[in-house]
Short mmCIF file of C-alpha atoms in Angstrom, two decimals:
data_model
loop_
_atom_site.label_atom_id
_atom_site.label_comp_id
_atom_site.label_asym_id
_atom_site.label_seq_id
_atom_site.Cartn_x
_atom_site.Cartn_y
_atom_site.Cartn_z
CA MET A 1 71.03 -30.48 80.70
CA PRO A 2 71.16 -27.08 79.12
CA ALA A 3 68.57 -23.55 80.20
CA ARG A 4 65.34 -24.21 78.06
CA PRO A 5 65.98 -20.33 76.54
CA THR A 6 62.87 -18.06 77.67
CA THR A 7 59.99 -17.54 74.87
CA ARG A 8 59.50 -13.39 74.22
CA LEU A 9 55.95 -12.57 74.91
CA SER A 10 54.70 -10.03 72.48
CA ARG A 11 52.32 -7.46 73.32
CA ALA A 12 49.81 -9.87 70.88
CA ASP A 13 50.66 -12.44 73.92
CA LEU A 14 50.08 -11.49 76.61
CA ALA A 15 46.12 -9.56 75.40
CA GLU A 16 45.60 -12.99 73.58
CA LEU A 17 46.69 -14.72 77.11
CA ASN A 18 44.29 -12.17 79.17
CA THR A 19 41.39 -12.71 76.31
CA PHE A 20 41.56 -16.24 76.62
CA LEU A 21 42.02 -16.49 80.52
CA ALA A 22 37.90 -14.80 80.98
CA VAL A 23 36.82 -17.07 78.87
CA TYR A 24 38.29 -19.24 80.45
CA LYS A 25 36.39 -17.78 83.50
CA LEU A 26 33.00 -17.54 82.31
CA ARG A 27 32.77 -20.48 80.30
CA SER A 28 30.42 -18.15 77.81
CA PHE A 29 33.24 -15.91 74.12
CA SER A 30 29.36 -13.11 75.10
CA LYS A 31 30.62 -12.56 78.43
CA ALA A 32 34.11 -12.94 78.28
CA ALA A 33 33.63 -9.97 75.81
CA VAL A 34 31.12 -7.38 77.04
CA GLU A 35 33.84 -7.96 80.00
CA LEU A 36 37.08 -6.91 77.76
CA GLY A 37 35.08 -4.10 75.97
CA ILE A 38 35.74 -5.97 72.71
CA SER A 39 33.66 -7.53 70.32
CA THR A 40 33.81 -11.18 70.27
CA SER A 41 34.02 -12.41 66.81
CA ALA A 42 37.78 -10.18 67.83
CA LEU A 43 37.55 -12.28 71.14
CA SER A 44 37.08 -15.54 68.69
CA HIS A 45 39.88 -14.92 66.36
CA ALA A 46 42.55 -13.79 69.02
CA ILE A 47 41.11 -18.35 70.74
CA ARG A 48 41.77 -19.52 66.60
CA ASN A 49 45.02 -17.45 66.61
CA LEU A 50 46.07 -19.34 70.01
CA GLU A 51 45.29 -21.93 69.31
CA THR A 52 46.99 -22.23 66.12
CA ARG A 53 49.93 -20.02 66.86
CA LEU A 54 50.66 -23.36 69.79
CA GLY A 55 49.19 -26.21 67.75
CA ILE A 56 46.75 -27.30 69.49
CA ARG A 57 42.81 -26.64 71.26
CA LEU A 58 42.50 -25.43 74.18
CA LEU A 59 37.76 -25.12 74.53
CA HIS A 60 36.08 -27.40 73.20
CA ARG A 61 33.25 -25.67 72.07
CA THR A 62 29.11 -26.13 70.64
CA THR A 63 26.31 -23.82 70.23
CA ARG A 64 25.82 -23.61 73.72
CA THR A 65 28.79 -24.47 76.13
CA VAL A 66 32.26 -23.90 76.29
CA ALA A 67 34.61 -26.14 78.92
CA PRO A 68 38.34 -26.25 78.79
CA THR A 69 40.52 -29.22 77.07
CA ASP A 70 43.07 -30.72 79.43
CA ALA A 71 45.19 -28.03 77.77
CA GLY A 72 43.47 -25.59 78.87
CA SER A 73 42.65 -25.76 82.17
CA SER A 74 46.28 -26.48 82.03
CA LEU A 75 47.11 -23.56 80.64
CA ALA A 76 44.41 -21.53 82.50
CA LYS A 77 45.68 -22.63 86.03
CA ARG A 78 49.20 -21.57 85.38
CA LEU A 79 47.92 -17.89 84.20
CA GLU A 80 45.94 -17.19 86.67
CA ILE A 81 49.49 -17.46 88.66
CA GLY A 82 50.97 -15.30 86.47
CA PHE A 83 48.62 -12.06 85.67
CA GLU A 84 47.96 -12.31 89.57
CA GLU A 85 51.69 -11.89 90.66
CA ILE A 86 51.47 -9.18 86.75
CA GLY A 87 48.62 -7.96 88.36
CA GLY A 88 49.90 -8.09 92.61
CA ALA A 89 53.60 -6.40 91.03
CA LEU A 90 51.40 -3.18 89.05
CA ASP A 91 49.82 -2.72 92.34
CA GLU A 92 52.42 -2.81 94.52
CA VAL A 93 54.06 -0.07 91.74
CA ASN A 94 50.34 2.49 92.34
CA GLN A 95 51.07 1.97 96.31
CA HIS A 96 54.49 4.01 95.01
CA ARG A 97 51.97 7.38 93.21
CA ASP A 98 51.34 10.00 94.95
CA ARG A 99 47.98 9.82 93.84
CA PRO A 100 46.00 6.34 93.53
CA ALA A 101 45.71 5.20 89.29
CA GLY A 102 44.57 2.75 87.82
CA ARG A 103 39.93 1.34 87.38
CA ILE A 104 37.97 -0.20 90.09
CA ARG A 105 35.23 -2.60 88.97
CA ILE A 106 32.64 -2.16 91.72
CA ASN A 107 29.09 -4.54 91.45
CA VAL A 108 26.32 -2.94 93.00
CA LEU A 109 22.77 -3.47 93.76
CA SER A 110 20.16 -0.48 92.10
CA ASP A 111 19.31 1.29 95.93
CA GLY A 112 22.90 1.49 96.78
CA ALA A 113 23.52 2.90 92.93
CA ARG A 114 20.82 5.13 93.55
CA LEU A 115 21.51 6.51 96.68
CA LEU A 116 25.81 6.28 97.49
CA ILE A 117 26.27 5.97 93.76
CA ALA A 118 25.44 9.10 92.18
CA LYS A 119 24.84 10.79 95.15
CA HIS A 120 28.53 10.50 95.93
CA MET A 121 30.57 9.63 92.24
CA PRO A 122 30.85 13.09 90.62
CA GLN A 123 32.87 14.31 93.55
CA PHE A 124 35.25 12.01 94.11
CA LEU A 125 35.55 10.97 90.30
CA LYS A 126 36.80 15.41 90.24
CA ALA A 127 39.21 14.62 93.10
CA TYR A 128 40.84 10.99 91.53
CA PRO A 129 40.91 12.12 87.74
CA GLU A 130 43.02 9.51 86.88
CA VAL A 131 41.17 6.73 88.46
CA ASP A 132 38.34 4.55 85.87
CA VAL A 133 35.31 3.79 87.61
CA GLU A 134 33.43 0.81 85.67
CA ILE A 135 30.15 0.39 87.83
CA ALA A 136 27.87 -3.12 87.09
CA VAL A 137 24.23 -1.85 88.68
CA ASN A 138 22.94 -6.33 89.26
CA ASP A 139 20.41 -6.73 92.15
CA GLN A 140 21.26 -10.54 91.61
CA MET A 141 23.54 -11.58 93.99
CA ILE A 142 26.81 -12.64 92.57
CA ASP A 143 30.62 -13.69 92.92
CA ILE A 144 32.50 -10.96 92.68
CA VAL A 145 35.45 -12.72 92.87
CA ALA A 146 34.94 -14.74 89.54
CA ALA A 147 33.78 -12.25 87.40
CA GLY A 148 36.53 -10.16 88.31
CA PHE A 149 35.14 -7.42 90.40
CA ASP A 150 37.13 -5.15 93.14
CA ALA A 151 34.34 -5.04 95.29
CA GLY A 152 30.57 -5.13 95.62
CA ILE A 153 28.07 -3.34 97.48
CA ARG A 154 25.01 -5.22 99.03
CA PHE A 155 22.68 -4.21 102.37
CA GLY A 156 24.53 -5.85 105.34
CA GLY A 157 22.64 -9.22 106.08
CA THR A 158 23.03 -10.26 102.46
CA VAL A 159 26.98 -9.67 102.60
CA PRO A 160 28.96 -13.12 101.58
CA GLU A 161 30.84 -14.00 104.32
CA ASP A 162 35.20 -14.10 104.05
CA PHE A 163 34.56 -10.45 103.07
CA VAL A 164 36.04 -7.44 103.84
CA ALA A 165 33.15 -5.56 105.15
CA ILE A 166 32.84 -1.85 105.64
CA ARG A 167 29.32 -0.56 105.89
CA LEU A 168 28.34 2.58 104.25
CA GLY A 169 26.53 5.45 105.46
CA ARG A 170 23.36 4.37 108.82
CA PRO A 171 20.38 1.48 109.28
CA LEU A 172 18.18 2.68 106.77
CA ARG A 173 14.59 2.81 107.61
CA TRP A 174 11.63 0.18 104.70
CA VAL A 175 8.44 1.87 104.34
CA ALA A 176 5.02 0.76 102.70
CA VAL A 177 4.32 3.16 100.28
CA ALA A 178 0.69 5.18 98.34
CA SER A 179 -0.59 8.02 96.97
CA PRO A 180 -3.24 9.71 98.31
CA ARG A 181 -6.00 8.99 95.87
CA TYR A 182 -5.13 5.05 95.88
CA ILE A 183 -5.64 5.32 99.86
CA ASN A 184 -8.52 7.34 99.78
CA GLN A 185 -10.26 4.73 96.91
CA HIS A 186 -9.46 1.40 99.52
CA PRO A 187 -10.09 0.41 103.27
CA PRO A 188 -7.99 1.84 105.84
CA VAL A 189 -4.19 0.18 106.90
CA SER A 190 -4.27 0.33 110.22
CA THR A 191 -1.94 -3.27 111.06
CA PRO A 192 0.14 -4.98 108.59
CA ALA A 193 -2.43 -7.87 107.76
CA ASP A 194 -4.77 -5.31 107.23
CA LEU A 195 -2.14 -5.71 103.49
CA LYS A 196 -4.06 -8.57 102.86
CA SER A 197 -7.17 -7.25 101.65
CA GLN A 198 -5.37 -4.41 99.22
CA GLU A 199 -3.60 -3.94 95.77
CA CYS A 200 0.06 -4.17 96.68
CA ILE A 201 3.45 -4.55 94.17
CA GLN A 202 5.17 -7.55 95.12
CA ILE A 203 8.98 -7.01 93.80
CA ARG A 204 11.13 -9.73 93.18
CA THR A 205 13.96 -10.00 94.67
CA GLY A 206 17.81 -10.15 93.63
CA ASN A 207 17.83 -14.31 94.37
CA GLY A 208 14.06 -14.95 92.20
CA VAL A 209 11.96 -14.95 95.51
CA VAL A 210 8.74 -12.81 95.71
CA TYR A 211 9.58 -10.12 98.82
CA ARG A 212 7.86 -10.85 101.77
CA TRP A 213 7.22 -7.38 102.99
CA GLU A 214 8.89 -7.57 106.82
CA PHE A 215 7.77 -4.51 109.43
CA GLU A 216 7.42 -4.17 113.58
CA GLN A 217 6.81 -2.77 115.82
CA GLY A 218 8.02 -2.14 119.62
CA GLN A 219 8.97 -5.62 119.96
CA GLU A 220 7.05 -7.51 116.94
CA ARG A 221 8.14 -8.02 114.19
CA VAL A 222 6.05 -9.36 111.21
CA ALA A 223 6.68 -10.70 107.30
CA VAL A 224 3.84 -9.99 105.44
CA GLU A 225 3.56 -12.56 101.49
CA VAL A 226 0.81 -9.71 100.67
CA PRO A 227 -1.30 -10.08 96.94
CA GLY A 228 -0.98 -8.70 93.53
CA GLN A 229 -1.75 -8.38 90.50
CA LEU A 230 1.75 -6.80 89.81
CA CYS A 231 5.16 -8.00 90.50
CA VAL A 232 8.21 -5.78 89.22
CA ASN A 233 11.99 -6.89 89.44
CA GLU A 234 13.35 -3.44 90.68
CA THR A 235 12.40 0.12 93.12
CA THR A 236 12.45 2.51 90.14
CA LEU A 237 9.31 1.43 88.37
CA GLY A 238 7.42 0.00 91.87
CA VAL A 239 7.39 3.98 92.20
CA GLU A 240 6.57 4.78 89.44
CA LEU A 241 3.54 3.28 89.70
CA ALA A 242 2.88 3.48 93.07
CA LEU A 243 2.53 7.32 92.10
CA ASN A 244 0.58 5.95 88.91
CA HIS A 245 -2.00 4.98 92.17
CA VAL A 246 -1.88 1.57 91.03
CA GLY A 247 -0.96 -0.16 94.25
CA ILE A 248 1.00 -0.38 97.84
CA PHE A 249 4.95 -0.93 97.31
CA TYR A 250 7.54 -1.28 99.22
CA CYS A 251 10.84 0.34 99.80
CA LEU A 252 13.40 1.90 101.51
CA GLU A 253 12.31 5.23 102.84
CA GLU A 254 14.98 7.61 100.86
CA ARG A 255 13.75 5.71 97.15
CA VAL A 256 10.05 7.99 98.12
CA THR A 257 12.47 10.55 100.44
CA PRO A 258 10.77 13.57 97.41
CA TRP A 259 7.25 12.32 96.62
CA LEU A 260 6.67 11.75 100.20
CA GLN A 261 8.19 15.91 101.15
CA THR A 262 4.61 16.86 97.94
CA GLY A 263 2.56 14.61 99.45
CA GLU A 264 2.14 12.86 96.00
CA LEU A 265 3.07 9.93 97.68
CA GLN A 266 1.84 9.20 101.74
CA VAL A 267 3.36 6.47 105.15
CA VAL A 268 0.89 2.96 105.17
CA LEU A 269 1.47 2.30 108.39
CA PRO A 270 4.17 4.72 109.70
CA ASP A 271 3.96 2.66 112.75
CA TRP A 272 5.22 -0.30 111.45
CA SER A 273 7.83 0.59 109.60
CA PRO A 274 11.36 -1.21 110.91
CA ILE A 275 15.07 -0.53 110.55
CA GLU A 276 17.18 -2.51 108.72
CA PRO A 277 21.65 -2.65 108.32
CA ALA A 278 23.26 -0.04 106.12
CA PHE A 279 24.76 -1.06 103.11
CA TYR A 280 28.13 -2.30 103.44
CA ILE A 281 31.05 -2.80 100.81
CA TYR A 282 32.94 -5.48 100.62
CA PHE A 283 35.46 -7.44 98.82
CA PRO A 284 38.53 -10.29 99.76
CA GLY A 285 40.70 -9.96 102.23
CA HIS A 286 43.59 -11.85 100.63
CA ARG A 287 44.27 -9.05 98.34
CA MET A 288 45.55 -5.93 97.87
CA VAL A 289 43.00 -3.51 97.71
CA PRO A 290 43.53 -1.99 94.70
CA PRO A 291 44.48 2.01 94.21
CA GLY A 292 41.84 4.21 94.70
CA LEU A 293 39.41 1.65 95.89
CA THR A 294 40.03 2.90 99.69
CA GLU A 295 39.16 7.39 98.84
CA LEU A 296 36.54 5.74 96.98
CA ILE A 297 35.51 3.85 100.23
CA GLU A 298 35.69 7.43 101.97
CA PHE A 299 33.40 9.50 99.96
CA LEU A 300 30.54 6.10 100.08
CA LYS A 301 30.42 6.80 103.81
CA ARG A 302 30.26 10.55 104.26
CA PRO A 303 27.30 12.10 105.94
CA GLU A 304 24.69 13.39 103.87
#
């Protein structure tokens, strides 16, 4: 039986196949367009070209959903294997370079972005000019592998299992803070239970629940479901509202250190401030570590 001729793939063919694979993984044209850095119309055009050239529909599209056809699922599974092999081959080649080069995609929660990325990234970029870094700030827990990220940064107690996890820095102190004006105009707070009669700025976590403030003194540990007229979903706004005397806010001490030093904010219940796990960077252990990630981790681990 004669051997089947090998199909030669052009650069355009590879680009269209990669575009299709992104849509298949994310089940969304708009999300795939963002990940690939192209417009939605350009992405749709590439998929149409691919389907026309192959003579078969790969995706079912409606106004709300995108789902693969049987042929699309079969093609995507083969492409995942092929592109992973290509990526591995490129990674191996990069290991022979004197200096790392390539692109790293990191998903990081907002506290980590402000306290780690903003602090250490300038020096890293200067030291490794051939490494491009994309940072997605997101407090919601996501599957970093499915979303195409090389690594994620989260608090130690929230890192998913089955990942390699490396601690970044020291354990973190959490505090309740308020402005002196607020403190002077409201009843004193001596125990966590006293917060029940205060105006607190609630915060909704990345998993969608309103966070119960945690306090610790000696062997006693309590979690308080605080009252409040206002709820936010990110630290920066909560701090700004506390500075404007709206109420008591709960956050990492490092996020409010400048205002604690100037006296614009004061710690409420300082003897109850708990020490919690540090930030951790995590990544899949079954994949080759992309060039530059090891070097970035070393920068993020640096002390103050």
